[in-house]
PDB file of C-alpha atoms in Angstrom:
ATOM      1  CA  UNK A 179      -8.314 -12.512  -7.055  1.00  0.00           C
ATOM      2  CA  UNK A 180      -6.633 -13.160  -3.709  1.00  0.00           C
ATOM      3  CA  UNK A 181      -5.619 -16.549  -2.464  1.00  0.00           C
ATOM      4  CA  UNK A 182      -5.648 -16.947   1.321  1.00  0.00           C
ATOM      5  CA  UNK A 183      -2.837 -19.509   1.312  1.00  0.00           C
ATOM      6  CA  UNK A 184      -0.426 -18.089  -1.278  1.00  0.00           C
ATOM      7  CA  UNK A 185       1.194 -14.759  -2.001  1.00  0.00           C
ATOM      8  CA  UNK A 186       3.623 -14.527  -4.878  1.00  0.00           C
ATOM      9  CA  UNK A 187       4.093 -10.763  -4.826  1.00  0.00           C
ATOM     10  CA  UNK A 188       3.188  -7.645  -2.900  1.00  0.00           C
ATOM     11  CA  UNK A 189       3.099  -4.095  -4.309  1.00  0.00           C
ATOM     12  CA  UNK A 190       3.551  -1.133  -2.001  1.00  0.00           C
ATOM     13  CA  UNK A 191       3.164   2.374  -3.407  1.00  0.00           C
ATOM     14  CA  UNK A 192       5.130   5.087  -1.628  1.00  0.00           C
ATOM     15  CA  UNK A 193       4.494   8.811  -1.510  1.00  0.00           C
ATOM     16  CA  UNK A 194       7.911   9.743  -2.889  1.00  0.00           C
ATOM     17  CA  UNK A 195       8.096  11.871  -6.008  1.00  0.00           C
ATOM     18  CA  UNK A 196      11.438  12.470  -7.596  1.00  0.00           C
ATOM     19  CA  UNK A 197      11.946  16.233  -7.600  1.00  0.00           C
ATOM     20  CA  UNK A 198      14.674  16.215 -10.282  1.00  0.00           C
ATOM     21  CA  UNK A 199      12.723  14.391 -12.987  1.00  0.00           C
ATOM     22  CA  UNK A 200       9.571  12.370 -13.522  1.00  0.00           C
ATOM     23  CA  UNK A 201      11.141   8.910 -13.438  1.00  0.00           C
ATOM     24  CA  UNK A 202       9.574   6.190 -11.332  1.00  0.00           C
ATOM     25  CA  UNK A 203      12.007   4.274  -9.181  1.00  0.00           C
ATOM     26  CA  UNK A 204      10.903   0.796  -8.191  1.00  0.00           C
ATOM     27  CA  UNK A 205      12.661  -1.304  -5.559  1.00  0.00           C
ATOM     28  CA  UNK A 206      12.235  -5.032  -6.206  1.00  0.00           C
ATOM     29  CA  UNK A 207      13.204  -7.477  -3.470  1.00  0.00           C
ATOM     30  CA  UNK A 208      13.145 -11.244  -3.305  1.00  0.00           C
ATOM     31  CA  UNK A 209      12.196 -12.718   0.070  1.00  0.00           C
ATOM     32  CA  UNK A 210      11.893 -16.299   1.235  1.00  0.00           C
ATOM     33  CA  UNK A 211       8.431 -16.336   2.802  1.00  0.00           C
ATOM     34  CA  UNK A 212       5.397 -14.068   2.526  1.00  0.00           C
ATOM     35  CA  UNK A 213       4.836 -11.694   5.372  1.00  0.00           C
ATOM     36  CA  UNK A 214       1.527 -11.200   7.123  1.00  0.00           C
ATOM     37  CA  UNK A 215       1.320  -7.769   5.591  1.00  0.00           C
ATOM     38  CA  UNK A 216      -1.684  -6.189   3.956  1.00  0.00           C
ATOM     39  CA  UNK A 217      -1.820  -2.614   2.661  1.00  0.00           C
ATOM     40  CA  UNK A 218      -5.092  -0.830   3.441  1.00  0.00           C
ATOM     41  CA  UNK A 219      -6.688  -1.410   0.028  1.00  0.00           C
ATOM     42  CA  UNK A 220      -6.034  -5.167   0.073  1.00  0.00           C
ATOM     43  CA  UNK A 221      -6.935  -5.536   3.751  1.00  0.00           C
ATOM     44  CA  UNK A 222     -10.276  -3.926   3.048  1.00  0.00           C
ATOM     45  CA  UNK A 223     -10.978  -6.450   0.266  1.00  0.00           C
ATOM     46  CA  UNK A 224      -9.856  -9.369   2.427  1.00  0.00           C
ATOM     47  CA  UNK A 225     -11.710  -7.962   5.468  1.00  0.00           C
ATOM     48  CA  UNK A 226      -8.670  -8.169   7.720  1.00  0.00           C
ATOM     49  CA  UNK A 227      -6.531  -5.757   9.709  1.00  0.00           C
ATOM     50  CA  UNK A 228      -3.992  -3.766   7.663  1.00  0.00           C
ATOM     51  CA  UNK A 229      -0.419  -3.519   8.818  1.00  0.00           C
ATOM     52  CA  UNK A 230       3.212  -4.178   8.006  1.00  0.00           C
ATOM     53  CA  UNK A 231       5.608  -6.557   9.725  1.00  0.00           C
ATOM     54  CA  UNK A 232       9.140  -5.471  10.705  1.00  0.00           C
ATOM     55  CA  UNK A 233      10.786  -6.685   7.487  1.00  0.00           C
ATOM     56  CA  UNK A 234       8.397  -4.693   5.321  1.00  0.00           C
ATOM     57  CA  UNK A 235       8.719  -1.623   7.575  1.00  0.00           C
ATOM     58  CA  UNK A 236      12.511  -1.830   7.154  1.00  0.00           C
ATOM     59  CA  UNK A 237      12.102  -2.012   3.369  1.00  0.00           C
ATOM     60  CA  UNK A 238       9.781   1.005   3.429  1.00  0.00           C
ATOM     61  CA  UNK A 239      12.306   2.992   5.468  1.00  0.00           C
ATOM     62  CA  UNK A 240      15.124   2.084   3.070  1.00  0.00           C
ATOM     63  CA  UNK A 241      13.009   2.845  -0.008  1.00  0.00           C
ATOM     64  CA  UNK A 242      11.949   6.229   1.389  1.00  0.00           C
ATOM     65  CA  UNK A 243      15.563   7.151   2.169  1.00  0.00           C
ATOM     66  CA  UNK A 244      16.605   6.277  -1.394  1.00  0.00           C
ATOM     67  CA  UNK A 245      13.540   8.015  -2.898  1.00  0.00           C
ATOM     68  CA  UNK A 246      11.905   4.972  -4.470  1.00  0.00           C
ATOM     69  CA  UNK A 247       8.279   5.326  -5.602  1.00  0.00           C
ATOM     70  CA  UNK A 248       7.218   1.742  -5.011  1.00  0.00           C
ATOM     71  CA  UNK A 249       8.339  -1.593  -3.612  1.00  0.00           C
ATOM     72  CA  UNK A 250       7.694  -4.917  -5.290  1.00  0.00           C
ATOM     73  CA  UNK A 251       8.190  -7.877  -2.952  1.00  0.00           C
ATOM     74  CA  UNK A 252       8.552 -11.262  -4.642  1.00  0.00           C
ATOM     75  CA  UNK A 253       8.374 -14.465  -2.599  1.00  0.00           C
ATOM     76  CA  UNK A 254      10.278 -17.649  -3.379  1.00  0.00           C
ATOM     77  CA  UNK A 255       7.838 -19.703  -1.317  1.00  0.00           C
ATOM     78  CA  UNK A 256       4.322 -18.397  -1.684  1.00  0.00           C
ATOM     79  CA  UNK A 257       2.562 -20.563   0.904  1.00  0.00           C
ATOM     80  CA  UNK A 258       1.635 -18.770   4.130  1.00  0.00           C
TER      81      UNK A 258
END
């Protein structure tokens, strides 16, 4: 269930696969406020436009460079 006013966490799956072994690398970050970011699958459920703000795009770039498989964004203040 999605709450329009709160977001405690956001999961972003990346297309990286570790070529050396089958381990899953997860990057977990703690941010102050939720972004106005919705991956395509969630945006479709919420009937809104998908997209990533600059902070999330920077995290995706970093995670791709370091070969992470997913990003977990936790928010200290969930209210949007």
